[in-house]
Structure formats: C-alpha cells, structure tokens
Amino acid sequence: MKDKVFITREIPSVATELLKENNIEVDTWTDLAPPTKEEIIQEGQKAQAIISMVSDPLDKVFFESCSHLKVISNFAVGVNNIDLKTASKKNIPIGNTPDVLTDATADLALCLLLALSRNLLPSIKNAKEGDWRRWEPLGFLGTALQKKSLGIIGMGRIGQSFAKKCHFGLGMNIVYHSRNDIPHVNEEYKIQKSSLEETLRSDVVSIHCDLNSSTKHLMNRRTFSLMKKEAYFINTSRGEVVDQKDLFEVLKNNKIKGAGLDVTSPEPLPPTDELFGLENIIITPHIASATKEARDQMATIAAKNVILGLRGQELLHSVTS
Ligand code: DGY
C-alpha cells in the first residue's frame, strides 16, 4: 500500500509532483478556511506524514493522537507551532526549510523599512486620491538611512542578510545583539556583539530572533522605552516576540517614529485591531517568504523531507528540541 501525506494547505506543485513521482499518495486540504486542530488530527490519522504550515498548532494532544506518523515536514524555517519535545518523545522527526527564504525575508524587512522611512503609503494615497496639487518642498519629508545605525536582534541567517543589504546597499552602521558573538560578522563590520540595551538605542531596530520562552514579549514597555523617539521598529520574525498592547501605546503616544510588522499575534490580525487605526504603522500579512522562487524551493525541501522521513532516512533539514 502507498504511503500517504496530508498537506494542510495548497503549496507549490513542485512538491506534489515530487511526492507522486516517489509513489506517495497526496491528500491536500483545499478549503479556504484552514483545517482546525481536530481536522488536522483526523486527517493525520489517515496518513503516514504531514506537511504543516507555521499556523498549524501541532501540540501534545496532536502527537498523542498521531504518534504513528513517520515524519512531519513544516513548510517554514520556524517551528514554534510544533511541540518539539513531545515529537521527540514519540520519535517523530521534524523537518523545516531553512536558507531558501533568507533573502526573501530580509528583502521584506527592507521593504518595510524603506516604506516607513519614505512615507510611501501616505504619499501613494495622496497621489491616487487627487491631493497631489503641486510639487511640495516640505511635503512627505522622510528620513535618510545613510550613516544611521541598524540594531539587529537575532543575528542568524536572516539578520545577517538584512545587515548586508542595509550596510553595503544603504550605508547603514550595524549593531547587533545575539545569543552568541559571531566572529565573521564582527570581522565584516569591525564590530562586536552589543548588549540588548545598546542595540535598542539604534536608529532602526529589527527583530530576527526565534520565538522561544526567552524571546516571548522581548519587546515590551521597558524595552520599547529604550528606543529613540525617531527610531523605526521592524518585525519579520514572530508576532509573539512583541507585546502588542505595549507597542500600541508606544506608537499612539509617538514614543517611536513608526513600525513595520509582517508578523502579529494573532494571525490573521482582525481588521478591528487597534493597531490598524494608527497612522505610523505598516502591517503585511506574513508574506516575508512569499516570492515564487522561495516558495518553490521551500516546497521542494518540504517534499524531500517527507520522502526521506518515510524511508526512515535522515531529513534534508531537521530540528530537534
Ligand atoms: C518561516 O518560514 O518561518 C516563515 O515565517 C514563513 O514563511
């Protein structure tokens, strides 16, 4: 009998083609509404593998109910949606898709920063809505980024890629805070790892760390209060790294200049959320890895992780607790 993989959302067809070529039956959830926790369990019980999304919570109950699975392949680099400890107790390998979305994610962080610093959204609105009446010497004055400092929190692959684009492309000075000192980064920018406090005093603060118990609400009333009034805040990592109530207060009272978020808590963020009522924020719907190139490569890795996992072989990329 063929092995079956349940895919919780439609993903690029390169994945399904590869799986079928390897004699694996593919069952994809095609409803517009994502499967609930219960539906993932029901479908998981009929399969030997799952390709899951960052938004699918695979918790203890899931693993208790689907302990027969041979592999779970997350269609993402982040795996904070998965209870890794229980997965490991059940001996279920967990795959992820690192590297291939690094540039796409750093590019989106750059989009958010440039859009904020050059008042892109309000100026597009002005032109489109007939308010563009004259060339305005004092209109839409933005902030130059050259020679400004970029404070990166979490200097992994994506943080490093963003640093490179901002330093070599825009002439920004890099400051970073990370779990470890990173010698090649220090060498490249002639710097040393900084404290969190020092990093927060940069002209731009961008979050690139994982979500875990030590980074949950890392950005809160206290840490935001260390930022400059003229600073921009960017988050393309996970929404829960930020205490959103505190961010709202900070933006409402103009304690920082603006924020660009690709991730929120919850996701989707309801349109009635108070953050949407602010002028000094840009929110995108978790699209950092959304380029055709990145998503095709993520799909290929996710499929290969399933194929290898079903054969009992080591995954291309895996994570452990
Ligand atoms: C990831 O891969 O972790 C992203 O957040 C989803 O693209």
Coordinates of C-alpha atoms and ligand atoms in Angstrom, one line a residue:
M1 CA 0.0 0.0 0.0
K2 CA 1.2 3.5 -0.8
D3 CA 2.2 5.9 2.0
K4 CA 0.1 9.0 2.2
V5 CA 1.0 12.6 3.1
F6 CA -1.6 15.1 4.3
I7 CA -0.8 18.7 3.3
T8 CA -2.6 21.2 5.4
R9 CA -2.8 23.9 2.7
E10 CA -2.2 24.0 -1.1
I11 CA 1.6 24.5 -1.7
P12 CA 3.6 24.9 -5.0
S13 CA 3.0 21.9 -7.3
V14 CA 6.7 21.1 -7.5
A15 CA 6.1 19.4 -4.1
T16 CA 3.1 17.3 -5.1
E17 CA 4.8 16.3 -8.3
L18 CA 7.9 15.1 -6.5
L19 CA 5.8 13.2 -3.9
K20 CA 3.7 11.5 -6.6
E21 CA 6.9 10.5 -8.6
N22 CA 8.0 8.8 -5.4
N23 CA 4.9 6.8 -5.2
I24 CA 3.4 8.8 -2.3
E25 CA -0.3 9.5 -2.2
V26 CA -1.1 13.2 -1.6
D27 CA -4.1 14.5 0.2
T28 CA -4.2 18.3 0.2
W29 CA -6.7 20.4 2.3
T30 CA -8.3 22.7 -0.3
D31 CA -10.9 24.5 1.7
L32 CA -10.4 28.3 2.0
A33 CA -10.6 28.0 5.8
P34 CA -7.5 26.2 7.2
P35 CA -8.2 22.8 9.0
T36 CA -8.9 23.1 12.7
K37 CA -6.7 21.3 15.2
E38 CA -9.3 18.5 15.3
E39 CA -9.4 18.2 11.5
I40 CA -5.6 18.0 11.3
I41 CA -5.7 15.2 13.8
Q42 CA -8.5 13.4 11.8
E43 CA -6.6 13.7 8.5
G44 CA -3.2 12.9 10.2
Q45 CA -4.6 9.6 11.5
K46 CA -5.2 8.5 7.9
A47 CA -1.7 9.4 6.7
Q48 CA 1.9 8.5 7.4
A49 CA 3.3 12.0 7.0
I50 CA 2.1 15.6 7.3
I51 CA 3.3 18.8 5.6
S52 CA 2.2 21.5 8.0
M53 CA 2.2 25.3 8.0
V54 CA 3.5 27.8 10.6
S55 CA -0.1 28.5 11.5
D56 CA -0.9 24.8 12.4
P57 CA -0.6 24.2 16.1
L58 CA 0.8 20.7 16.5
D59 CA 0.7 20.3 20.2
K60 CA 0.8 17.5 22.8
V61 CA -2.7 16.4 22.0
F62 CA -1.9 16.2 18.3
F63 CA 1.2 14.0 19.0
E64 CA -0.7 11.8 21.4
S65 CA -3.4 11.2 18.7
C66 CA -1.0 10.8 15.8
S67 CA 2.0 9.1 17.3
H68 CA 2.1 6.7 14.3
L69 CA 3.4 9.4 11.9
K70 CA 6.8 8.8 10.4
V71 CA 7.6 12.4 9.7
I72 CA 6.3 16.0 10.0
S73 CA 7.6 18.4 7.4
N74 CA 7.0 22.1 8.3
F75 CA 6.6 24.3 5.3
A76 CA 8.7 27.0 7.1
V77 CA 12.0 27.6 8.7
G78 CA 10.3 28.5 12.1
V79 CA 8.9 25.6 14.0
N80 CA 7.4 27.4 17.0
N81 CA 4.0 25.9 16.0
I82 CA 5.3 22.4 16.9
D83 CA 5.7 20.8 20.3
L84 CA 9.2 19.6 19.6
K85 CA 9.6 17.9 23.0
T86 CA 6.6 15.6 22.5
A87 CA 7.6 15.0 18.9
S88 CA 11.0 13.8 20.0
K89 CA 9.5 11.6 22.8
K90 CA 7.3 10.0 20.0
N91 CA 10.4 9.7 17.8
I92 CA 8.8 11.7 15.0
P93 CA 11.4 13.7 13.0
I94 CA 10.5 17.3 12.3
G95 CA 11.7 18.9 9.0
N96 CA 11.9 22.5 8.1
T97 CA 13.0 24.7 5.2
P98 CA 15.9 27.0 6.1
D99 CA 18.2 29.0 3.8
V100 CA 16.0 29.3 0.8
L101 CA 13.8 32.1 2.3
T102 CA 16.6 34.1 3.9
D103 CA 16.9 36.7 1.1
A104 CA 13.1 36.9 0.6
T105 CA 12.6 37.6 4.3
A106 CA 15.4 40.2 4.5
D107 CA 14.1 41.9 1.4
L108 CA 10.7 42.3 3.0
A109 CA 12.2 43.8 6.1
L110 CA 13.9 46.2 3.8
C111 CA 10.6 47.0 2.0
L112 CA 9.0 47.8 5.4
L113 CA 11.9 50.0 6.4
L114 CA 12.0 51.9 3.2
A115 CA 8.2 52.3 3.1
L116 CA 8.2 53.7 6.6
S117 CA 11.2 56.0 6.2
R118 CA 10.0 57.5 2.9
N119 CA 6.3 57.8 3.9
L120 CA 5.4 55.5 0.9
L121 CA 1.9 54.6 1.9
P122 CA 0.6 58.1 2.7
S123 CA 2.2 59.5 -0.4
I124 CA 0.8 56.9 -2.7
K125 CA -2.6 57.6 -1.2
N126 CA -2.1 61.4 -1.7
A127 CA -1.3 60.9 -5.4
K128 CA -4.1 58.5 -6.1
E129 CA -6.8 60.4 -4.2
G130 CA -6.3 63.7 -6.1
D131 CA -4.5 65.5 -3.3
W132 CA -1.3 65.9 -5.4
R133 CA -1.8 69.6 -6.3
R134 CA 1.7 71.0 -6.5
W135 CA 5.3 70.0 -6.0
E136 CA 5.7 70.3 -2.3
P137 CA 9.2 71.3 -0.9
L138 CA 8.1 70.4 2.6
G139 CA 5.8 67.5 1.9
F140 CA 6.3 63.9 2.9
L141 CA 9.8 64.5 4.3
G142 CA 11.3 61.2 5.1
T143 CA 14.4 60.1 7.0
A144 CA 17.7 59.3 5.2
L145 CA 19.1 55.9 6.2
Q146 CA 22.7 56.5 5.2
K147 CA 25.0 56.6 8.2
K148 CA 22.2 55.7 10.5
S149 CA 22.5 52.7 12.9
L150 CA 20.6 49.4 12.4
G151 CA 20.2 47.4 15.5
I152 CA 19.6 43.7 14.7
I153 CA 18.2 41.5 17.4
G154 CA 18.9 37.9 16.5
M155 CA 21.9 37.7 14.1
G156 CA 21.2 34.4 12.4
R157 CA 20.9 33.8 8.6
I158 CA 18.1 36.4 8.1
G159 CA 19.6 39.0 10.4
Q160 CA 22.9 38.7 8.6
S161 CA 21.3 39.0 5.2
F162 CA 19.4 42.1 6.3
A163 CA 22.6 43.6 7.8
K164 CA 24.4 43.1 4.5
K165 CA 21.7 44.7 2.4
C166 CA 21.5 47.7 4.8
H167 CA 25.2 48.2 5.2
F168 CA 26.5 47.6 1.7
G169 CA 23.4 48.8 -0.1
L170 CA 22.3 51.7 2.1
G171 CA 25.4 52.7 4.1
M172 CA 24.0 51.9 7.5
N173 CA 26.1 51.1 10.5
I174 CA 25.4 47.7 12.0
V175 CA 24.9 47.0 15.7
Y176 CA 23.7 43.6 16.9
H177 CA 22.6 41.5 19.8
S178 CA 22.5 37.8 19.6
R179 CA 22.9 34.8 21.9
N180 CA 26.5 34.3 20.7
D181 CA 29.2 36.5 19.5
I182 CA 29.6 35.9 15.7
P183 CA 33.3 36.2 14.7
H184 CA 32.7 36.6 10.9
V185 CA 30.1 39.3 11.5
N186 CA 32.4 41.1 13.9
E187 CA 35.1 40.9 11.3
E188 CA 32.9 42.0 8.4
Y189 CA 31.6 45.1 10.1
K190 CA 34.5 45.7 12.5
I191 CA 32.1 45.5 15.5
Q192 CA 31.4 43.3 18.5
K193 CA 28.1 41.9 19.7
S194 CA 26.3 44.6 21.8
S195 CA 24.0 44.3 24.8
L196 CA 20.3 44.3 24.2
E197 CA 20.1 47.8 25.7
E198 CA 22.7 49.2 23.4
T199 CA 21.2 47.6 20.3
L200 CA 17.8 49.1 21.2
R201 CA 19.3 52.6 21.1
S202 CA 19.8 52.3 17.3
D203 CA 18.0 54.4 14.7
V204 CA 16.3 51.3 13.4
V205 CA 15.6 48.1 15.4
S206 CA 14.8 45.0 13.5
I207 CA 13.8 41.6 15.1
H208 CA 15.2 38.4 13.6
C209 CA 15.3 36.0 16.6
D210 CA 13.4 32.8 17.1
L211 CA 10.3 32.7 19.2
N212 CA 11.0 30.8 22.4
S213 CA 10.4 31.2 26.2
S214 CA 13.3 33.7 26.5
T215 CA 12.2 35.9 23.5
K216 CA 8.4 35.9 24.1
H217 CA 7.5 39.6 24.7
L218 CA 11.1 40.6 24.5
M219 CA 9.8 43.9 23.1
N220 CA 7.7 45.3 25.9
R221 CA 7.1 48.6 27.7
R222 CA 10.6 48.6 29.2
T223 CA 12.5 47.6 26.0
F224 CA 10.5 50.0 23.8
S225 CA 11.2 52.8 26.3
L226 CA 14.9 52.4 25.5
M227 CA 14.3 53.1 21.8
K228 CA 14.8 56.6 20.3
K229 CA 11.8 58.8 19.6
E230 CA 12.9 59.0 16.0
A231 CA 13.5 55.3 15.6
Y232 CA 11.8 52.7 13.4
F233 CA 10.9 49.2 14.6
I234 CA 10.7 46.3 12.2
N235 CA 9.5 42.7 12.9
T236 CA 9.6 39.9 10.4
S237 CA 10.2 37.1 12.9
R238 CA 7.2 36.1 15.1
G239 CA 4.4 38.3 16.5
E240 CA 4.7 36.9 20.0
V241 CA 8.2 38.4 20.4
V242 CA 6.3 41.7 20.8
D243 CA 3.9 42.7 23.5
Q244 CA 1.4 44.3 21.1
K245 CA -0.5 46.2 23.7
D246 CA 2.7 47.9 24.6
L247 CA 3.6 48.5 21.0
F248 CA 0.2 50.2 20.5
E249 CA 0.8 52.6 23.4
V250 CA 4.3 53.4 22.2
L251 CA 3.1 54.2 18.7
K252 CA -0.1 56.0 19.8
N253 CA 2.0 58.3 22.0
N254 CA 4.7 58.8 19.3
K255 CA 7.4 57.3 21.6
I256 CA 9.0 55.9 18.4
K257 CA 8.5 57.1 14.8
G258 CA 6.9 54.0 13.3
A259 CA 6.7 50.3 13.0
G260 CA 6.6 47.8 10.2
L261 CA 5.2 44.3 11.0
D262 CA 5.0 41.3 8.8
V263 CA 4.0 39.1 11.8
T264 CA 1.4 39.7 14.5
S265 CA -0.3 37.9 17.3
P266 CA -2.8 36.5 16.5
E267 CA -2.6 35.8 12.8
P268 CA -4.6 36.8 11.0
L269 CA -4.9 40.1 12.9
P270 CA -8.6 41.1 13.0
P271 CA -9.3 44.2 10.9
T272 CA -10.8 45.7 14.1
D273 CA -7.5 45.5 15.9
E274 CA -6.4 48.9 17.4
L275 CA -3.1 48.7 15.6
F276 CA -4.8 49.2 12.2
G277 CA -6.2 52.5 13.5
L278 CA -2.7 54.0 13.7
E279 CA -1.0 56.1 11.1
N280 CA 2.5 55.3 12.0
I281 CA 2.4 51.5 11.3
I282 CA 2.6 49.3 8.3
I283 CA 1.3 45.7 8.6
T284 CA 1.7 43.0 6.0
P285 CA 0.1 39.5 6.3
H286 CA 3.1 37.3 7.0
I287 CA 4.4 37.5 3.4
A288 CA 8.2 37.6 4.0
S289 CA 8.9 34.3 2.2
A290 CA 6.3 35.0 -0.4
T291 CA 8.4 35.0 -3.6
K292 CA 7.7 32.4 -6.3
E293 CA 11.4 31.4 -6.1
A294 CA 11.5 31.0 -2.3
R295 CA 8.1 29.2 -2.0
D296 CA 9.1 26.7 -4.8
Q297 CA 12.3 25.9 -3.0
M298 CA 10.5 25.6 0.3
A299 CA 8.1 23.2 -1.4
T300 CA 10.9 21.1 -2.8
I301 CA 12.6 20.8 0.6
A302 CA 9.4 20.0 2.3
A303 CA 8.6 17.2 -0.1
K304 CA 12.2 15.8 0.1
N305 CA 11.9 15.8 3.9
V306 CA 8.7 13.7 3.6
I307 CA 10.3 11.3 1.1
L308 CA 13.4 10.8 3.3
G309 CA 11.3 10.6 6.5
L310 CA 9.0 7.9 5.1
R311 CA 12.1 5.9 4.1
G312 CA 13.4 6.2 7.7
Q313 CA 16.4 8.2 6.4
E314 CA 17.9 11.5 7.8
L315 CA 15.9 14.5 6.7
L316 CA 17.5 17.2 4.5
H317 CA 16.9 19.8 7.2
S318 CA 15.5 18.9 10.7
V319 CA 15.1 20.4 14.1
T320 CA 15.2 18.9 17.5
S321 CA 14.1 20.2 20.9
Ligands
DGY1 C1 9.0 30.8 8.2 O1 9.4 30.1 7.3 O2 9.2 30.5 9.4 C2 8.2 32.0 7.8 O3 7.7 32.7 8.9 C3 7.0 31.5 7.0 O4 7.4 31.8 5.7

